[in-house]
CSV table of C-alpha atoms in Angstrom, one decimal:
chain,number,residue,atom,x,y,z
A,110,UNK,CA,-12.6,10.8,-25.0
A,111,UNK,CA,-13.4,7.9,-24.5
A,112,UNK,CA,-12.8,5.7,-21.7
A,113,UNK,CA,-14.5,2.3,-22.4
A,114,UNK,CA,-13.3,-0.8,-22.9
A,115,UNK,CA,-13.5,-1.8,-26.6
A,116,UNK,CA,-15.3,-5.4,-27.3
A,117,UNK,CA,-11.9,-7.4,-28.0
A,118,UNK,CA,-10.2,-6.0,-24.4
A,119,UNK,CA,-14.0,-6.4,-23.2
A,120,UNK,CA,-13.3,-10.3,-24.5
A,121,UNK,CA,-9.8,-10.4,-23.3
A,122,UNK,CA,-10.8,-9.4,-19.5
A,123,UNK,CA,-13.5,-12.1,-19.8
A,124,UNK,CA,-11.2,-14.9,-21.4
A,125,UNK,CA,-9.0,-14.1,-17.8
A,126,UNK,CA,-12.2,-14.7,-15.9
A,127,UNK,CA,-12.8,-17.2,-17.3
A,128,UNK,CA,-9.5,-19.1,-17.1
A,129,UNK,CA,-9.0,-18.2,-13.6
A,130,UNK,CA,-12.0,-19.4,-12.0
A,131,UNK,CA,-11.5,-22.5,-13.9
A,132,UNK,CA,-8.2,-23.0,-12.0
A,133,UNK,CA,-9.6,-22.3,-8.5
A,134,UNK,CA,-7.0,-19.7,-7.6
A,135,UNK,CA,-7.8,-19.5,-3.7
A,136,UNK,CA,-6.0,-23.1,-3.5
A,137,UNK,CA,-2.8,-21.3,-5.8
A,138,UNK,CA,-3.6,-18.6,-2.9
A,139,UNK,CA,-3.4,-20.9,0.0
A,140,UNK,CA,-0.2,-23.4,-1.3
A,141,UNK,CA,1.9,-20.9,-2.5
A,142,UNK,CA,1.0,-19.5,0.7
A,143,UNK,CA,2.7,-22.9,2.1
A,144,UNK,CA,5.8,-23.0,-0.2
A,145,UNK,CA,3.9,-25.3,-2.6
A,146,UNK,CA,4.7,-23.4,-6.0
A,147,UNK,CA,3.5,-25.5,-8.6
A,148,UNK,CA,0.1,-24.7,-9.0
A,149,UNK,CA,1.1,-21.7,-8.9
A,150,UNK,CA,4.0,-21.3,-11.4
A,151,UNK,CA,1.3,-23.9,-13.5
A,152,UNK,CA,-1.3,-20.5,-13.5
A,153,UNK,CA,1.8,-18.6,-14.7
A,154,UNK,CA,2.2,-20.7,-17.7
A,155,UNK,CA,-1.1,-20.3,-18.4
A,156,UNK,CA,-1.4,-16.8,-17.6
A,157,UNK,CA,1.6,-16.2,-20.3
A,158,UNK,CA,0.1,-18.4,-22.8
A,159,UNK,CA,-3.1,-15.4,-22.8
A,160,UNK,CA,-0.6,-12.9,-23.7
A,161,UNK,CA,-0.8,-11.4,-20.3
A,162,UNK,CA,3.8,-11.0,-19.9
A,163,UNK,CA,3.7,-10.1,-22.9
A,164,UNK,CA,1.8,-6.5,-22.6
A,165,UNK,CA,4.7,-4.6,-21.8
A,166,UNK,CA,7.5,-6.5,-23.3
A,167,UNK,CA,8.2,-4.5,-27.0
A,168,UNK,CA,7.9,-6.1,-30.2
A,169,UNK,CA,11.0,-6.4,-30.5
A,170,UNK,CA,12.1,-8.2,-27.9
A,171,UNK,CA,8.9,-10.3,-28.8
A,172,UNK,CA,6.1,-8.9,-26.2
A,173,UNK,CA,3.2,-7.3,-27.6
A,174,UNK,CA,3.7,-3.5,-26.2
A,175,UNK,CA,3.6,-1.7,-24.0
A,176,UNK,CA,0.1,-1.4,-24.2
A,177,UNK,CA,-1.0,0.3,-20.6
A,178,UNK,CA,-5.1,0.1,-21.4
A,179,UNK,CA,-5.1,-4.2,-22.0
A,180,UNK,CA,-2.3,-4.2,-18.7
A,181,UNK,CA,-5.2,-2.6,-16.5
A,182,UNK,CA,-7.5,-5.0,-17.9
A,183,UNK,CA,-5.5,-7.9,-17.1
A,184,UNK,CA,-4.1,-6.8,-13.6
A,185,UNK,CA,-7.6,-6.1,-12.3
A,186,UNK,CA,-8.9,-9.3,-13.2
A,187,UNK,CA,-5.2,-11.0,-11.6
A,188,UNK,CA,-6.3,-8.5,-8.2
A,189,UNK,CA,-9.6,-9.9,-8.3
A,190,UNK,CA,-8.7,-14.1,-8.5
A,191,UNK,CA,-5.8,-13.1,-6.0
A,192,UNK,CA,-3.6,-14.7,-8.7
A,193,UNK,CA,-0.1,-14.8,-6.3
A,194,UNK,CA,3.7,-14.2,-7.1
A,195,UNK,CA,5.6,-11.4,-8.8
A,196,UNK,CA,3.4,-10.6,-11.3
A,197,UNK,CA,3.4,-7.1,-11.0
A,198,UNK,CA,7.2,-7.1,-10.2
A,199,UNK,CA,7.7,-9.0,-13.6
A,200,UNK,CA,5.5,-6.7,-15.9
A,201,UNK,CA,8.0,-3.6,-14.8
A,202,UNK,CA,11.2,-5.4,-15.2
A,203,UNK,CA,10.4,-5.6,-18.9
A,204,UNK,CA,10.0,-1.9,-19.0
A,205,UNK,CA,12.8,-1.8,-17.0
A,206,UNK,CA,15.1,-4.3,-19.0
A,207,UNK,CA,12.6,-2.6,-22.8
A,208,UNK,CA,14.1,0.5,-21.5
A,209,UNK,CA,17.6,-0.1,-20.9
A,210,UNK,CA,18.6,-2.6,-23.5
A,211,UNK,CA,21.5,-4.9,-24.5
A,212,UNK,CA,22.6,-8.2,-23.6
A,213,UNK,CA,20.5,-8.3,-20.4
A,214,UNK,CA,16.8,-7.4,-22.9
A,215,UNK,CA,17.9,-10.2,-25.2
A,216,UNK,CA,18.2,-12.9,-22.9
A,217,UNK,CA,15.1,-12.2,-20.7
A,218,UNK,CA,12.9,-9.5,-22.1
A,219,UNK,CA,11.6,-12.8,-24.4
A,220,UNK,CA,11.8,-15.1,-21.7
A,221,UNK,CA,9.3,-13.0,-19.4
A,222,UNK,CA,6.6,-12.1,-22.4
A,223,UNK,CA,6.0,-16.2,-22.7
A,224,UNK,CA,6.6,-17.0,-19.3
A,225,UNK,CA,9.6,-19.2,-18.8
A,226,UNK,CA,11.2,-16.7,-16.6
A,227,UNK,CA,9.9,-15.3,-13.4
A,228,UNK,CA,11.5,-12.3,-12.3
A,229,UNK,CA,11.5,-10.4,-9.0
A,230,UNK,CA,12.1,-6.4,-8.6
A,231,UNK,CA,13.8,-3.8,-6.6
A,232,UNK,CA,14.4,-0.7,-6.8
A,233,UNK,CA,14.8,2.6,-4.6
A,234,UNK,CA,12.6,4.8,-3.8
A,235,UNK,CA,9.9,2.1,-3.3
A,236,UNK,CA,10.6,-0.1,0.0
A,237,UNK,CA,14.1,-2.7,0.4
A,238,UNK,CA,11.8,-6.4,-0.5
A,239,UNK,CA,11.6,-8.0,-3.7
A,240,UNK,CA,8.2,-10.0,-3.8
A,241,UNK,CA,8.7,-14.4,-3.7
A,242,UNK,CA,12.5,-13.8,-4.7
A,243,UNK,CA,12.7,-17.5,-4.1
A,244,UNK,CA,10.8,-18.7,-6.9
A,245,UNK,CA,12.2,-16.1,-8.5
A,246,UNK,CA,14.6,-17.0,-11.8
A,247,UNK,CA,16.0,-13.7,-11.3
A,248,UNK,CA,16.8,-10.3,-9.2
A,249,UNK,CA,17.0,-7.1,-10.1
A,250,UNK,CA,18.2,-4.3,-8.7
A,251,UNK,CA,19.3,-1.1,-9.5
A,252,UNK,CA,21.3,1.5,-7.1
A,253,UNK,CA,22.4,4.9,-8.6
A,254,UNK,CA,23.1,4.1,-12.5
A,255,UNK,CA,23.9,0.6,-12.2
A,256,UNK,CA,21.4,-2.8,-12.8
A,257,UNK,CA,22.0,-5.8,-11.7
A,258,UNK,CA,20.7,-9.2,-12.0
A,259,UNK,CA,21.1,-11.8,-9.1
A,260,UNK,CA,20.4,-15.5,-10.9
A,261,UNK,CA,17.8,-17.4,-8.4
A,262,UNK,CA,17.2,-20.8,-7.2
A,263,UNK,CA,14.2,-20.5,-8.9
A,264,UNK,CA,16.2,-21.0,-11.7
A,265,UNK,CA,15.6,-24.8,-10.8
A,266,UNK,CA,12.6,-25.1,-10.7
A,267,UNK,CA,10.1,-22.6,-11.9
A,268,UNK,CA,8.2,-22.7,-15.2
A,269,UNK,CA,11.7,-22.0,-18.2
A,270,UNK,CA,14.2,-24.2,-16.0
A,271,UNK,CA,16.5,-24.8,-18.3
A,272,UNK,CA,17.6,-28.5,-17.6
A,273,UNK,CA,18.3,-31.7,-19.4
A,274,UNK,CA,19.4,-32.6,-22.9
A,275,UNK,CA,20.9,-30.0,-24.9
A,276,UNK,CA,21.9,-27.6,-21.8
A,277,UNK,CA,25.3,-26.7,-21.6
A,278,UNK,CA,27.2,-27.6,-19.1
A,279,UNK,CA,30.7,-26.9,-17.5
A,280,UNK,CA,32.5,-29.5,-15.1
A,281,UNK,CA,30.4,-30.7,-12.5
A,282,UNK,CA,27.5,-29.9,-14.6
A,283,UNK,CA,27.4,-26.7,-14.4
A,284,UNK,CA,26.1,-24.0,-16.7
A,285,UNK,CA,28.7,-22.2,-16.9
A,286,UNK,CA,26.7,-19.2,-15.5
A,287,UNK,CA,27.3,-18.1,-12.1
A,288,UNK,CA,25.5,-20.3,-10.0
A,289,UNK,CA,22.0,-19.5,-8.4
A,290,UNK,CA,21.6,-18.0,-4.9
A,291,UNK,CA,19.1,-17.9,-2.3
A,292,UNK,CA,17.9,-15.2,-0.9
A,293,UNK,CA,17.7,-15.3,2.4
A,294,UNK,CA,14.6,-15.8,5.4
A,295,UNK,CA,12.0,-13.8,3.7
A,296,UNK,CA,10.0,-10.9,6.1
A,297,UNK,CA,6.6,-11.4,7.9
A,298,UNK,CA,4.0,-9.7,5.7
A,299,UNK,CA,0.7,-9.1,6.4
A,300,UNK,CA,-0.1,-11.4,3.6
A,301,UNK,CA,1.3,-14.6,4.1
A,302,UNK,CA,0.7,-15.4,0.0
A,303,UNK,CA,3.2,-12.2,-0.1
A,304,UNK,CA,7.1,-13.3,0.8
A,305,UNK,CA,9.1,-10.5,0.5
A,306,UNK,CA,12.8,-10.5,0.9
A,307,UNK,CA,15.8,-7.9,1.0
A,308,UNK,CA,18.2,-8.7,-2.4
A,309,UNK,CA,21.4,-10.4,-1.7
A,310,UNK,CA,24.0,-7.7,-2.1
A,311,UNK,CA,25.7,-7.4,-5.4
A,312,UNK,CA,24.8,-9.5,-8.0
A,313,UNK,CA,26.5,-8.9,-11.8
A,314,UNK,CA,25.8,-5.3,-13.5
A,315,UNK,CA,24.4,-6.0,-16.9
A,316,UNK,CA,23.7,-2.1,-17.4
A,317,UNK,CA,25.1,1.1,-16.6
A,318,UNK,CA,24.3,5.2,-17.3
A,319,UNK,CA,21.8,7.5,-17.1
A,320,UNK,CA,19.6,5.4,-19.4
A,321,UNK,CA,19.7,3.1,-16.2
A,322,UNK,CA,17.7,5.9,-13.9
A,323,UNK,CA,15.3,7.1,-16.7
A,324,UNK,CA,14.3,3.3,-17.3
A,325,UNK,CA,13.5,2.7,-13.0
A,326,UNK,CA,11.9,6.0,-12.8
A,327,UNK,CA,9.6,4.1,-15.8
A,328,UNK,CA,9.4,1.0,-14.3
A,329,UNK,CA,8.3,2.0,-11.1
A,330,UNK,CA,6.0,3.9,-12.7
A,331,UNK,CA,4.2,0.7,-14.2
A,332,UNK,CA,4.9,-0.9,-11.1
A,333,UNK,CA,2.9,1.7,-9.3
A,334,UNK,CA,0.1,1.2,-12.1
A,335,UNK,CA,-0.5,-2.6,-12.4
A,336,UNK,CA,-0.7,-2.4,-8.3
A,337,UNK,CA,-3.8,0.3,-8.3
A,338,UNK,CA,-5.6,-2.2,-10.9
A,339,UNK,CA,-4.7,-5.0,-8.4
A,340,UNK,CA,-6.0,-2.6,-6.1
A,341,UNK,CA,-8.9,-2.0,-7.8
A,342,UNK,CA,-9.5,-6.3,-8.3
A,343,UNK,CA,-8.9,-7.6,-5.3
A,344,UNK,CA,-11.9,-4.2,-3.9
A,345,UNK,CA,-14.0,-6.0,-6.5
A,346,UNK,CA,-13.6,-9.2,-5.4
A,347,UNK,CA,-14.4,-8.1,-1.6
A,348,UNK,CA,-17.6,-6.4,-2.6
A,349,UNK,CA,-19.0,-8.9,-4.1
A,350,UNK,CA,-18.7,-12.0,-1.4
A,351,UNK,CA,-19.7,-9.6,0.6
A,352,UNK,CA,-22.8,-7.6,-1.5
A,353,UNK,CA,-23.8,-12.0,-1.3
A,354,UNK,CA,-23.4,-12.5,2.1
A,355,UNK,CA,-25.5,-10.3,3.8
A,356,UNK,CA,-28.0,-11.5,1.2
A,357,UNK,CA,-28.7,-15.2,3.0
A,358,UNK,CA,-27.4,-13.7,6.8
A,359,UNK,CA,-30.4,-13.3,8.2
A,360,UNK,CA,-30.8,-11.1,11.3
A,361,UNK,CA,-34.4,-10.7,13.2
A,362,UNK,CA,-36.0,-12.3,10.5
A,363,UNK,CA,-35.3,-10.7,6.8
A,364,UNK,CA,-32.0,-10.7,5.4
A,365,UNK,CA,-29.2,-8.2,6.6
A,366,UNK,CA,-28.5,-6.6,3.6
A,367,UNK,CA,-31.8,-5.1,4.1
A,368,UNK,CA,-31.2,-3.3,7.1
A,369,UNK,CA,-30.0,0.6,6.2
A,370,UNK,CA,-26.8,0.9,7.9
A,371,UNK,CA,-25.9,-1.7,6.0
A,372,UNK,CA,-27.2,-0.9,2.6
A,373,UNK,CA,-25.3,2.8,3.0
A,374,UNK,CA,-21.9,1.2,4.0
A,375,UNK,CA,-22.4,-0.5,0.7
A,376,UNK,CA,-22.6,2.0,-1.8
A,377,UNK,CA,-20.1,3.9,-0.1
A,378,UNK,CA,-17.8,1.1,-0.9
A,379,UNK,CA,-19.1,0.8,-4.4
A,380,UNK,CA,-18.5,4.4,-4.7
A,381,UNK,CA,-15.0,4.5,-3.6
A,382,UNK,CA,-13.9,2.1,-6.5
A,383,UNK,CA,-16.4,3.3,-9.3
A,384,UNK,CA,-14.5,6.6,-9.1
A,385,UNK,CA,-11.1,4.6,-8.7
A,386,UNK,CA,-12.0,2.7,-12.4
A,387,UNK,CA,-11.8,6.6,-14.6
A,388,UNK,CA,-9.0,7.7,-12.6
A,389,UNK,CA,-7.0,3.9,-13.8
A,390,UNK,CA,-7.6,3.9,-17.0
A,391,UNK,CA,-7.6,7.9,-17.0
A,392,UNK,CA,-3.5,6.6,-16.5
A,393,UNK,CA,-3.5,3.9,-19.0
A,394,UNK,CA,-4.7,7.1,-21.5
A,395,UNK,CA,-1.5,9.3,-20.4
A,396,UNK,CA,0.9,6.5,-20.1
A,397,UNK,CA,-0.3,5.2,-23.5
A,398,UNK,CA,0.8,8.3,-24.6
A,399,UNK,CA,3.4,9.0,-23.4
A,400,UNK,CA,2.2,12.2,-21.9
A,401,UNK,CA,4.4,14.3,-19.0
A,402,UNK,CA,1.5,14.1,-16.6
A,403,UNK,CA,1.6,10.7,-16.7
A,404,UNK,CA,3.3,9.9,-13.3
A,405,UNK,CA,0.9,12.3,-11.8
A,406,UNK,CA,-1.9,10.2,-13.2
A,407,UNK,CA,-1.1,7.1,-12.2
A,408,UNK,CA,-0.5,8.3,-8.8
A,409,UNK,CA,-4.0,10.0,-8.4
A,410,UNK,CA,-5.3,6.0,-9.7
A,411,UNK,CA,-2.7,4.0,-6.8
A,412,UNK,CA,-4.4,6.6,-4.4
A,413,UNK,CA,-7.7,6.1,-5.2
A,414,UNK,CA,-7.6,2.1,-6.0
A,415,UNK,CA,-5.7,1.9,-3.0
A,416,UNK,CA,-8.2,3.2,-0.5
A,417,UNK,CA,-11.2,2.2,-2.2
A,418,UNK,CA,-9.6,-1.4,-1.6
A,419,UNK,CA,-9.1,-1.0,1.6
A,420,UNK,CA,-12.5,0.5,2.4
A,421,UNK,CA,-13.4,-2.6,0.8
A,422,UNK,CA,-11.8,-5.1,2.5
A,423,UNK,CA,-13.4,-3.1,6.3
A,424,UNK,CA,-16.4,-3.6,4.6
A,425,UNK,CA,-16.4,-6.8,4.1
A,426,UNK,CA,-14.6,-7.4,7.4
A,427,UNK,CA,-17.5,-6.0,9.5
A,428,UNK,CA,-20.2,-7.4,7.6
A,429,UNK,CA,-18.8,-10.6,7.6
A,430,UNK,CA,-19.0,-10.7,11.2
A,431,UNK,CA,-16.6,-13.2,13.3
A,432,UNK,CA,-16.3,-15.5,10.6
A,433,UNK,CA,-13.9,-13.2,8.4
A,434,UNK,CA,-11.5,-14.0,10.9
A,435,UNK,CA,-11.9,-17.0,9.5
A,436,UNK,CA,-8.9,-18.5,7.5
A,437,UNK,CA,-11.0,-21.7,6.8
A,438,UNK,CA,-12.7,-18.9,4.7
A,439,UNK,CA,-11.7,-17.4,1.1
A,440,UNK,CA,-12.4,-14.0,1.7
A,441,UNK,CA,-9.4,-14.1,4.6
A,442,UNK,CA,-6.9,-14.2,2.0
A,443,UNK,CA,-8.3,-10.5,0.1
A,444,UNK,CA,-9.3,-9.3,3.4
A,445,UNK,CA,-5.3,-9.7,3.9
A,446,UNK,CA,-3.9,-8.4,0.9
A,447,UNK,CA,-5.6,-5.6,0.5
A,448,UNK,CA,-3.5,-3.6,2.7
A,449,UNK,CA,-0.7,-4.8,1.5
A,450,UNK,CA,-1.8,-3.2,-2.0
A,451,UNK,CA,-2.0,-0.6,-1.1
A,452,UNK,CA,0.7,0.0,0.4
A,453,UNK,CA,3.2,-1.6,-2.0
A,454,UNK,CA,4.8,0.4,-4.8
A,455,UNK,CA,4.1,3.7,-3.2
A,456,UNK,CA,1.8,3.9,0.0
A,457,UNK,CA,-0.6,7.0,-0.4
A,458,UNK,CA,0.9,9.4,1.0
A,459,UNK,CA,4.0,9.3,-1.4
A,460,UNK,CA,1.3,9.0,-4.2
A,461,UNK,CA,-0.2,12.1,-3.4
A,462,UNK,CA,2.6,13.4,-3.2
A,463,UNK,CA,3.5,12.7,-6.6
A,464,UNK,CA,0.0,13.7,-7.2
A,465,UNK,CA,0.9,17.5,-5.8
A,466,UNK,CA,4.4,17.8,-8.1
A,467,UNK,CA,2.6,16.8,-11.2
């Protein structure tokens, strides 16, 4: 079995790396955390143009998916560069709507694939919060066999805001659709750029039946998978920054990176990340093949990548010393993200239980 990426997939990774490097993502993250979503939404459109959000959307709805391996490639880069926003949720929403079908899929999937809609998602069993619901055009929730959609305030300012000439309006300038509602106040997160909201009760029922439950299960698996890829990328960025730092910082007239204890700590961190990588791409292969054990493989990848990313954060903080605590250092944003990524869309204990269940 071949786990190496092919030339096209490696080029996809390089192109995303170049795009995100040029976008100055640390400034985008700082703005997003401060409530300035403009630069982040501009980057969102550029990622859509690169095909990121089409990877999990079926071809029948304007996507190119599902393509799990390419999704892993993309989300490792997104995690490495710390891109903010409901990236995982929008991709998982594509899987959810694609499985549920119906008018909602026809309306929203082309918009997700093209990047003209930002969608957040909350599923039973994965916590009560929808990430960045304040900027989302729609928030999807599943309760039992019902899929509900709440149109968000992001529809007025998001990347695909439907305003201007040609947009049908009703009395008073309304669109004739349910008015968007605000998500309320966010819950405090360890990562200020991850804004957590409890979905508003109610919402429009857009699909119902046993198919919704199965689609939600698949969407949860994809969300876990994409989060694992983000965690791996985040860990790689932390390790890379730390290696560069210990080469520069000196103690007793020599770089601290020359000390054996520092080398061992960095080597352990690298091993954790490198052992997580084949688990991630192995899970991608199982997802692509529709293997019965794909869910357990994804859970194993999430445990390994999440723990490795968090270990990289602890290593980075220790070896950077007091400077690692400062918000002026871009590294601080990656340090704050590693722990939430470890726990989002499947805590380590929940994922281990999934692996044991087979």
